[in-house]
Each structure stands twice: as C-alpha cells, then as structure tokens.
PDB file of C-alpha atoms in Angstrom:
ATOM      1  CA  MET A   1     120.414 -17.409-206.644  1.00  0.00           C
ATOM      2  CA  LEU A   2     118.797 -15.351-209.372  1.00  0.00           C
ATOM      3  CA  THR A   3     115.114 -15.322-210.255  1.00  0.00           C
ATOM      4  CA  ARG A   4     113.272 -13.921-213.247  1.00  0.00           C
ATOM      5  CA  GLU A   5     109.573 -13.700-213.980  1.00  0.00           C
ATOM      6  CA  ALA A   6     108.260 -14.644-217.387  1.00  0.00           C
ATOM      7  CA  VAL A   7     104.946 -15.250-219.133  1.00  0.00           C
ATOM      8  CA  ILE A   8     104.187 -18.169-221.440  1.00  0.00           C
ATOM      9  CA  VAL A   9     103.354 -16.611-224.830  1.00  0.00           C
ATOM     10  CA  ASN A  10     103.128 -19.525-227.237  1.00  0.00           C
ATOM     11  CA  GLU A  11      99.607 -20.551-228.199  1.00  0.00           C
ATOM     12  CA  SER A  12      99.769 -24.193-227.195  1.00  0.00           C
ATOM     13  CA  GLY A  13     101.496 -23.734-223.836  1.00  0.00           C
ATOM     14  CA  PHE A  14     104.180 -25.868-222.298  1.00  0.00           C
ATOM     15  CA  HIS A  15     103.737 -29.223-224.001  1.00  0.00           C
ATOM     16  CA  ILE A  16     106.502 -31.776-224.683  1.00  0.00           C
ATOM     17  CA  ARG A  17     108.368 -29.802-227.337  1.00  0.00           C
ATOM     18  CA  PRO A  18     108.793 -26.552-225.347  1.00  0.00           C
ATOM     19  CA  ALA A  19     109.650 -28.582-222.242  1.00  0.00           C
ATOM     20  CA  GLN A  20     112.263 -30.395-224.309  1.00  0.00           C
ATOM     21  CA  LEU A  21     113.752 -27.166-225.652  1.00  0.00           C
ATOM     22  CA  PHE A  22     113.813 -25.692-222.157  1.00  0.00           C
ATOM     23  CA  THR A  23     115.564 -28.700-220.606  1.00  0.00           C
ATOM     24  CA  GLU A  24     118.074 -28.853-223.468  1.00  0.00           C
ATOM     25  CA  GLN A  25     118.938 -25.204-222.886  1.00  0.00           C
ATOM     26  CA  ALA A  26     118.986 -25.661-219.088  1.00  0.00           C
ATOM     27  CA  ALA A  27     121.312 -28.662-219.397  1.00  0.00           C
ATOM     28  CA  LYS A  28     123.959 -26.433-221.000  1.00  0.00           C
ATOM     29  CA  PHE A  29     124.486 -24.770-217.637  1.00  0.00           C
ATOM     30  CA  THR A  30     125.858 -26.222-214.440  1.00  0.00           C
ATOM     31  CA  SER A  31     123.530 -24.104-212.301  1.00  0.00           C
ATOM     32  CA  LYS A  32     120.523 -25.688-210.642  1.00  0.00           C
ATOM     33  CA  ILE A  33     117.443 -24.518-212.566  1.00  0.00           C
ATOM     34  CA  SER A  34     113.824 -24.565-211.452  1.00  0.00           C
ATOM     35  CA  ILE A  35     110.490 -23.176-212.595  1.00  0.00           C
ATOM     36  CA  ALA A  36     107.746 -22.169-210.186  1.00  0.00           C
ATOM     37  CA  VAL A  37     104.178 -21.251-211.025  1.00  0.00           C
ATOM     38  CA  LYS A  38     103.938 -17.652-209.823  1.00  0.00           C
ATOM     39  CA  GLY A  39     101.934 -17.281-206.630  1.00  0.00           C
ATOM     40  CA  THR A  40     101.992 -20.991-205.786  1.00  0.00           C
ATOM     41  CA  ASN A  41     104.340 -23.485-204.143  1.00  0.00           C
ATOM     42  CA  THR A  42     104.377 -25.595-207.282  1.00  0.00           C
ATOM     43  CA  VAL A  43     107.972 -25.994-208.435  1.00  0.00           C
ATOM     44  CA  ALA A  44     109.566 -28.271-211.023  1.00  0.00           C
ATOM     45  CA  ASP A  45     113.149 -29.176-211.886  1.00  0.00           C
ATOM     46  CA  GLY A  46     114.112 -27.124-214.937  1.00  0.00           C
ATOM     47  CA  LYS A  47     116.130 -30.008-216.328  1.00  0.00           C
ATOM     48  CA  SER A  48     113.264 -32.545-216.287  1.00  0.00           C
ATOM     49  CA  ILE A  49     110.842 -32.617-219.236  1.00  0.00           C
ATOM     50  CA  LEU A  50     108.285 -34.604-217.300  1.00  0.00           C
ATOM     51  CA  GLY A  51     108.618 -32.291-214.310  1.00  0.00           C
ATOM     52  CA  LEU A  52     107.989 -29.211-216.446  1.00  0.00           C
ATOM     53  CA  MET A  53     104.963 -30.789-218.112  1.00  0.00           C
ATOM     54  CA  THR A  54     103.316 -31.470-214.759  1.00  0.00           C
ATOM     55  CA  LEU A  55     103.100 -27.701-214.195  1.00  0.00           C
ATOM     56  CA  GLY A  56     100.350 -27.544-216.826  1.00  0.00           C
ATOM     57  CA  LEU A  57     101.491 -24.178-218.134  1.00  0.00           C
ATOM     58  CA  ALA A  58      99.235 -22.623-220.767  1.00  0.00           C
ATOM     59  CA  LYS A  59      99.411 -19.406-222.741  1.00  0.00           C
ATOM     60  CA  GLY A  60      99.372 -16.518-220.280  1.00  0.00           C
ATOM     61  CA  SER A  61     100.702 -18.545-217.344  1.00  0.00           C
ATOM     62  CA  GLU A  62     103.101 -16.567-215.169  1.00  0.00           C
ATOM     63  CA  ILE A  63     106.230 -18.340-214.022  1.00  0.00           C
ATOM     64  CA  VAL A  64     109.326 -17.631-211.964  1.00  0.00           C
ATOM     65  CA  ILE A  65     112.572 -19.100-213.274  1.00  0.00           C
ATOM     66  CA  SER A  66     115.344 -19.642-210.741  1.00  0.00           C
ATOM     67  CA  ALA A  67     119.017 -20.381-211.337  1.00  0.00           C
ATOM     68  CA  GLU A  68     121.644 -21.069-208.715  1.00  0.00           C
ATOM     69  CA  GLY A  69     125.287 -21.778-209.459  1.00  0.00           C
ATOM     70  CA  ALA A  70     128.443 -20.522-211.134  1.00  0.00           C
ATOM     71  CA  ASP A  71     126.744 -19.650-214.437  1.00  0.00           C
ATOM     72  CA  GLU A  72     123.390 -18.511-213.029  1.00  0.00           C
ATOM     73  CA  GLN A  73     123.447 -15.141-214.828  1.00  0.00           C
ATOM     74  CA  GLU A  74     123.997 -16.655-218.259  1.00  0.00           C
ATOM     75  CA  ALA A  75     121.482 -19.402-217.529  1.00  0.00           C
ATOM     76  CA  ILE A  76     118.663 -17.127-216.448  1.00  0.00           C
ATOM     77  CA  ASP A  77     119.208 -14.774-219.384  1.00  0.00           C
ATOM     78  CA  ALA A  78     119.112 -17.601-221.910  1.00  0.00           C
ATOM     79  CA  LEU A  79     116.116 -19.377-220.381  1.00  0.00           C
ATOM     80  CA  ALA A  80     113.996 -16.242-219.924  1.00  0.00           C
ATOM     81  CA  GLU A  81     114.726 -15.336-223.550  1.00  0.00           C
ATOM     82  CA  LEU A  82     113.644 -18.802-224.691  1.00  0.00           C
ATOM     83  CA  VAL A  83     110.306 -18.558-222.851  1.00  0.00           C
ATOM     84  CA  GLN A  84     109.628 -14.978-223.981  1.00  0.00           C
ATOM     85  CA  SER A  85     110.374 -15.928-227.590  1.00  0.00           C
ATOM     86  CA  GLY A  86     107.573 -18.504-227.447  1.00  0.00           C
ATOM     87  CA  PHE A  87     110.043 -21.342-228.090  1.00  0.00           C
ATOM     88  CA  GLY A  88     110.153 -20.344-231.720  1.00  0.00           C
ATOM     89  CA  GLU A  89     106.467 -21.250-232.132  1.00  0.00           C
ATOM     90  CA  ALA A  90     103.806 -18.967-233.548  1.00  0.00           C
TER      91      ALA A  90
ATOM     92  CA  MET B   1      90.831 -34.878-216.872  1.00  0.00           C
ATOM     93  CA  GLN B   2      89.812 -38.514-216.292  1.00  0.00           C
ATOM     94  CA  ILE B   3      92.152 -40.209-218.738  1.00  0.00           C
ATOM     95  CA  SER B   4      90.989 -43.740-217.966  1.00  0.00           C
ATOM     96  CA  SER B   5      87.801 -42.965-219.892  1.00  0.00           C
ATOM     97  CA  LEU B   6      89.884 -42.284-223.024  1.00  0.00           C
ATOM     98  CA  LEU B   7      91.655 -45.614-222.872  1.00  0.00           C
ATOM     99  CA  GLN B   8      90.545 -47.868-225.690  1.00  0.00           C
ATOM    100  CA  GLU B   9      90.478 -51.504-224.644  1.00  0.00           C
ATOM    101  CA  GLN B  10      91.451 -52.865-228.077  1.00  0.00           C
ATOM    102  CA  ALA B  11      94.461 -50.554-228.037  1.00  0.00           C
ATOM    103  CA  VAL B  12      96.030 -51.904-224.847  1.00  0.00           C
ATOM    104  CA  LEU B  13      98.930 -53.958-226.163  1.00  0.00           C
ATOM    105  CA  ILE B  14     100.629 -56.034-223.467  1.00  0.00           C
ATOM    106  CA  PRO B  15     103.145 -57.098-224.511  1.00  0.00           C
ATOM    107  CA  LEU B  16     103.817 -55.531-227.903  1.00  0.00           C
ATOM    108  CA  ASN B  17     106.570 -57.435-229.654  1.00  0.00           C
ATOM    109  CA  THR B  18     108.113 -55.001-232.116  1.00  0.00           C
ATOM    110  CA  ALA B  19     111.648 -54.350-233.288  1.00  0.00           C
ATOM    111  CA  ASP B  20     111.773 -50.584-233.616  1.00  0.00           C
ATOM    112  CA  LYS B  21     110.033 -47.241-233.149  1.00  0.00           C
ATOM    113  CA  GLN B  22     108.383 -47.227-236.595  1.00  0.00           C
ATOM    114  CA  THR B  23     106.743 -50.650-236.278  1.00  0.00           C
ATOM    115  CA  SER B  24     105.738 -49.892-232.689  1.00  0.00           C
ATOM    116  CA  ILE B  25     103.974 -46.704-233.756  1.00  0.00           C
ATOM    117  CA  GLU B  26     102.234 -48.467-236.651  1.00  0.00           C
ATOM    118  CA  ALA B  27     101.000 -51.255-234.372  1.00  0.00           C
ATOM    119  CA  MET B  28      99.528 -48.737-231.928  1.00  0.00           C
ATOM    120  CA  VAL B  29      97.897 -46.733-234.744  1.00  0.00           C
ATOM    121  CA  ASP B  30      96.395 -49.931-236.175  1.00  0.00           C
ATOM    122  CA  ALA B  31      95.019 -50.845-232.743  1.00  0.00           C
ATOM    123  CA  LEU B  32      93.346 -47.439-232.416  1.00  0.00           C
ATOM    124  CA  ALA B  33      91.929 -47.870-235.936  1.00  0.00           C
ATOM    125  CA  ALA B  34      90.594 -51.333-235.041  1.00  0.00           C
ATOM    126  CA  GLY B  35      88.841 -49.791-232.048  1.00  0.00           C
ATOM    127  CA  GLY B  36      87.101 -47.219-234.220  1.00  0.00           C
ATOM    128  CA  SER B  37      88.438 -43.953-232.804  1.00  0.00           C
ATOM    129  CA  VAL B  38      90.848 -43.617-235.732  1.00  0.00           C
ATOM    130  CA  THR B  39      88.918 -43.652-239.005  1.00  0.00           C
ATOM    131  CA  ASP B  40      91.748 -42.755-241.391  1.00  0.00           C
ATOM    132  CA  ARG B  41      94.741 -44.816-240.354  1.00  0.00           C
ATOM    133  CA  ASP B  42      97.209 -43.289-242.829  1.00  0.00           C
ATOM    134  CA  ALA B  43      96.288 -39.677-242.081  1.00  0.00           C
ATOM    135  CA  TYR B  44      96.670 -40.220-238.340  1.00  0.00           C
ATOM    136  CA  LEU B  45      99.940 -42.132-238.806  1.00  0.00           C
ATOM    137  CA  GLN B  46     101.328 -39.208-240.806  1.00  0.00           C
ATOM    138  CA  ALA B  47     100.398 -36.783-238.000  1.00  0.00           C
ATOM    139  CA  ILE B  48     102.164 -38.980-235.441  1.00  0.00           C
ATOM    140  CA  LEU B  49     105.294 -39.346-237.571  1.00  0.00           C
ATOM    141  CA  ALA B  50     105.388 -35.621-238.397  1.00  0.00           C
ATOM    142  CA  ARG B  51     105.288 -34.884-234.677  1.00  0.00           C
ATOM    143  CA  GLU B  52     108.159 -37.289-233.965  1.00  0.00           C
ATOM    144  CA  GLN B  53     110.231 -35.532-236.643  1.00  0.00           C
ATOM    145  CA  THR B  54     110.058 -32.247-234.761  1.00  0.00           C
ATOM    146  CA  GLY B  55     111.565 -33.986-231.725  1.00  0.00           C
ATOM    147  CA  SER B  56     111.213 -37.322-230.001  1.00  0.00           C
ATOM    148  CA  THR B  57     108.274 -37.859-227.655  1.00  0.00           C
ATOM    149  CA  GLY B  58     110.505 -40.085-225.524  1.00  0.00           C
ATOM    150  CA  ILE B  59     110.247 -38.129-222.286  1.00  0.00           C
ATOM    151  CA  GLY B  60     112.753 -40.143-220.285  1.00  0.00           C
ATOM    152  CA  PHE B  61     112.315 -42.725-217.512  1.00  0.00           C
ATOM    153  CA  GLY B  62     111.743 -45.315-220.258  1.00  0.00           C
ATOM    154  CA  PHE B  63     108.446 -43.832-221.452  1.00  0.00           C
ATOM    155  CA  ALA B  64     107.214 -42.186-224.638  1.00  0.00           C
ATOM    156  CA  ILE B  65     104.008 -40.273-225.373  1.00  0.00           C
ATOM    157  CA  PRO B  66     103.556 -40.157-229.170  1.00  0.00           C
ATOM    158  CA  HIS B  67     100.595 -37.953-230.054  1.00  0.00           C
ATOM    159  CA  GLY B  68      98.793 -36.569-233.058  1.00  0.00           C
ATOM    160  CA  LYS B  69      95.844 -34.374-233.916  1.00  0.00           C
ATOM    161  CA  SER B  70      94.251 -35.378-237.200  1.00  0.00           C
ATOM    162  CA  ALA B  71      91.093 -35.363-239.278  1.00  0.00           C
ATOM    163  CA  GLY B  72      91.583 -39.125-239.311  1.00  0.00           C
ATOM    164  CA  VAL B  73      90.517 -39.272-235.667  1.00  0.00           C
ATOM    165  CA  SER B  74      86.785 -39.397-234.849  1.00  0.00           C
ATOM    166  CA  ARG B  75      87.071 -39.118-231.056  1.00  0.00           C
ATOM    167  CA  ALA B  76      89.847 -38.595-228.508  1.00  0.00           C
ATOM    168  CA  ALA B  77      91.434 -41.861-227.483  1.00  0.00           C
ATOM    169  CA  LEU B  78      94.410 -43.329-225.700  1.00  0.00           C
ATOM    170  CA  ALA B  79      96.446 -46.430-226.552  1.00  0.00           C
ATOM    171  CA  PHE B  80      99.004 -48.146-224.349  1.00  0.00           C
ATOM    172  CA  ALA B  81     101.810 -50.537-225.206  1.00  0.00           C
ATOM    173  CA  LYS B  82     104.263 -52.331-222.994  1.00  0.00           C
ATOM    174  CA  PHE B  83     107.093 -53.513-225.189  1.00  0.00           C
ATOM    175  CA  ALA B  84     108.363 -57.075-225.042  1.00  0.00           C
ATOM    176  CA  ARG B  85     111.841 -55.649-225.601  1.00  0.00           C
ATOM    177  CA  PRO B  86     112.844 -52.015-224.945  1.00  0.00           C
ATOM    178  CA  VAL B  87     112.600 -49.906-228.120  1.00  0.00           C
ATOM    179  CA  ASP B  88     115.004 -47.152-229.149  1.00  0.00           C
ATOM    180  CA  TRP B  89     112.855 -43.995-229.379  1.00  0.00           C
ATOM    181  CA  ASP B  90     115.625 -41.375-229.858  1.00  0.00           C
ATOM    182  CA  SER B  91     114.712 -40.324-226.329  1.00  0.00           C
ATOM    183  CA  LEU B  92     116.214 -37.215-224.849  1.00  0.00           C
ATOM    184  CA  ASP B  93     117.957 -39.131-222.092  1.00  0.00           C
ATOM    185  CA  GLY B  94     119.216 -41.683-224.609  1.00  0.00           C
ATOM    186  CA  ASN B  95     117.482 -44.607-222.911  1.00  0.00           C
ATOM    187  CA  PRO B  96     115.217 -47.047-224.763  1.00  0.00           C
ATOM    188  CA  VAL B  97     111.484 -47.001-224.109  1.00  0.00           C
ATOM    189  CA  GLN B  98     109.749 -49.728-222.104  1.00  0.00           C
ATOM    190  CA  ALA B  99     106.197 -48.515-222.571  1.00  0.00           C
ATOM    191  CA  ALA B 100     104.262 -45.851-224.450  1.00  0.00           C
ATOM    192  CA  PHE B 101     100.950 -44.031-224.317  1.00  0.00           C
ATOM    193  CA  MET B 102      99.655 -42.842-227.696  1.00  0.00           C
ATOM    194  CA  ILE B 103      97.196 -39.950-227.798  1.00  0.00           C
ATOM    195  CA  ALA B 104      94.732 -39.442-230.661  1.00  0.00           C
ATOM    196  CA  VAL B 105      92.781 -36.207-230.901  1.00  0.00           C
ATOM    197  CA  PRO B 106      90.362 -35.091-233.675  1.00  0.00           C
ATOM    198  CA  ALA B 107      91.555 -32.171-235.829  1.00  0.00           C
ATOM    199  CA  GLU B 108      88.554 -30.075-234.841  1.00  0.00           C
ATOM    200  CA  ALA B 109      88.992 -30.730-231.112  1.00  0.00           C
ATOM    201  CA  ALA B 110      88.251 -27.598-229.148  1.00  0.00           C
ATOM    202  CA  GLY B 111      91.124 -25.803-227.456  1.00  0.00           C
ATOM    203  CA  ASN B 112      94.028 -27.831-226.215  1.00  0.00           C
ATOM    204  CA  GLU B 113      92.536 -31.209-225.447  1.00  0.00           C
ATOM    205  CA  HIS B 114      95.717 -33.110-226.266  1.00  0.00           C
ATOM    206  CA  LEU B 115      97.696 -30.791-224.004  1.00  0.00           C
ATOM    207  CA  GLN B 116      95.285 -31.535-221.158  1.00  0.00           C
ATOM    208  CA  ILE B 117      95.750 -35.267-221.739  1.00  0.00           C
ATOM    209  CA  LEU B 118      99.546 -34.827-221.828  1.00  0.00           C
ATOM    210  CA  ILE B 119      99.492 -32.889-218.569  1.00  0.00           C
ATOM    211  CA  ALA B 120      97.282 -35.480-216.876  1.00  0.00           C
ATOM    212  CA  LEU B 121      99.571 -38.299-218.028  1.00  0.00           C
ATOM    213  CA  SER B 122     102.753 -36.487-217.014  1.00  0.00           C
ATOM    214  CA  ARG B 123     101.338 -35.854-213.543  1.00  0.00           C
ATOM    215  CA  LYS B 124     101.021 -39.610-213.115  1.00  0.00           C
ATOM    216  CA  LEU B 125     104.276 -40.623-214.797  1.00  0.00           C
ATOM    217  CA  ILE B 126     106.324 -38.259-212.626  1.00  0.00           C
ATOM    218  CA  HIS B 127     105.684 -40.605-209.684  1.00  0.00           C
ATOM    219  CA  GLU B 128     108.099 -43.511-209.506  1.00  0.00           C
ATOM    220  CA  GLU B 129     105.500 -45.693-207.788  1.00  0.00           C
ATOM    221  CA  PHE B 130     103.081 -45.172-210.685  1.00  0.00           C
ATOM    222  CA  ARG B 131     105.774 -46.010-213.252  1.00  0.00           C
ATOM    223  CA  GLU B 132     106.663 -49.222-211.430  1.00  0.00           C
ATOM    224  CA  GLN B 133     103.017 -50.280-211.184  1.00  0.00           C
ATOM    225  CA  LEU B 134     102.441 -49.377-214.829  1.00  0.00           C
ATOM    226  CA  LEU B 135     105.142 -51.784-215.942  1.00  0.00           C
ATOM    227  CA  GLN B 136     103.445 -54.538-213.923  1.00  0.00           C
ATOM    228  CA  VAL B 137      99.964 -54.323-215.452  1.00  0.00           C
ATOM    229  CA  GLN B 138      98.916 -57.351-217.457  1.00  0.00           C
ATOM    230  CA  ASN B 139      95.709 -56.262-219.180  1.00  0.00           C
ATOM    231  CA  ALA B 140      93.357 -53.394-219.992  1.00  0.00           C
ATOM    232  CA  GLU B 141      91.301 -53.867-216.843  1.00  0.00           C
ATOM    233  CA  GLN B 142      94.319 -53.539-214.557  1.00  0.00           C
ATOM    234  CA  LEU B 143      95.523 -50.509-216.503  1.00  0.00           C
ATOM    235  CA  THR B 144      92.135 -48.802-216.191  1.00  0.00           C
ATOM    236  CA  ASP B 145      92.126 -49.482-212.446  1.00  0.00           C
ATOM    237  CA  LEU B 146      95.625 -48.035-212.091  1.00  0.00           C
ATOM    238  CA  LEU B 147      94.748 -44.904-214.069  1.00  0.00           C
ATOM    239  CA  GLU B 148      91.698 -44.376-211.876  1.00  0.00           C
ATOM    240  CA  THR B 149      93.323 -44.959-208.509  1.00  0.00           C
ATOM    241  CA  ILE B 150      96.415 -42.787-208.665  1.00  0.00           C
TER     242      ILE B 150
END
C-alpha cells in the first residue's frame, strides 16, 4: 500500500464537483483507494462521492490518500496531482 | 448545521409527479419561490441549471442534491421531493433518482454556507438506514422529525 499526503487548495473545498472528479479518476484504477483526514481516524472510500463529501474537507485541510493494488503507484500519482491542482478550480 | 431549520414546508413535495430532470427542477424551484425564500425564480433556476451543466448533482444511491447560489434567493432554504417515478438525472452511477434535496443560498451568503449544508446532508445520506427512512416519509412533519433525529 502506498500513501501520500496532500492539502486541499481550491477555495470552495471538497464539494460535489471535486468529489466527482476524484471518484472518476479513482475509478480508472483497480487499486483500492481511500482518503483519510490527517491526524484522525476518519476515512472514506475514494470511489464514493457521498463518502468523500462526508469528510467535510475545506481549503487547507490536510489529507492522506492511500492506494493498494496492482496499479497503486499510478493511482496515487494521478490522484495526488488532481488534489494539488485544485481540481482545475481557481 | 441543523438542516431541519432550513427545510421549507411548502417545498416538501411528496410525491412529485414529473417526467424528467428539467421539469423536476422547475417544480422544486417554483415551490421554493412560493415559500418566499426564492424571490427571483428565473435567476435562481438559471443558477441551478448552470450548476448541473458542470456535472450532474446525482450523487448515487438514487439521490440528487441540486444546488445554486443566486441573488434571486433571499434566505438559505431547502426543498425536498420524492418522485412518483424515478427520474433520470445523468447520475454518476447511471441510476435514476428517487428523491432530491434542493439547496438555495443567497449570492451574498458569507463563506461556504452551501458547502456546510451539502456536508450535513451527505453525512445523513451516507447511512443506508437514513436513506430507507427518507423514502418512507409522507409529509413535511415526518421529514423534519427524521432530519432532527438522525
């Protein structure tokens, strides 16, 4: 399993659209993907929009992305990049 | 975030008998306008439709959360519809929608009020028991009770 820390940078946080983009990207990989709120036991399935929204992530929130499976390296690279890019939002 | 206080009684539509996503959205917008929290129906409708164009608000599990922030909204409010027949919402999981919450937030709302409402709703909808009970409610009073208890 690989993990990578990331920080939410987009102004409006992790609302439906970013959660949707994240799950769409996560679904391209066979690895099991999850997001944890750094420093807590709160974890959500990285392929569930509703699950990701329950985390209540706002700008500045620190997260830990985990990927486990055959394509975990590619998955974690792509997903960390997506979060760090602010999901293409300003 | 106590979302039951945002629920507008006139905008609880059980059942809502509509044929498609567009007419469903319009019916919910009209109900919010009738209740007074939406003062400019067309402006708010445009905000809702613009949001849907960036990606469906059908979040899976048979639910959708259309939402819009607009100058046509005088105060934050929540509408609910349980559809007489499932409606195709272009949902991400491909399944039709059985029920929807619509969120209205004023344009000048401080910070991320609609995000807080979305988070509060998603934290309820994630629970299968809540979703099952939600599809059983028959009126605004029962819905308010359910939103307060879980």
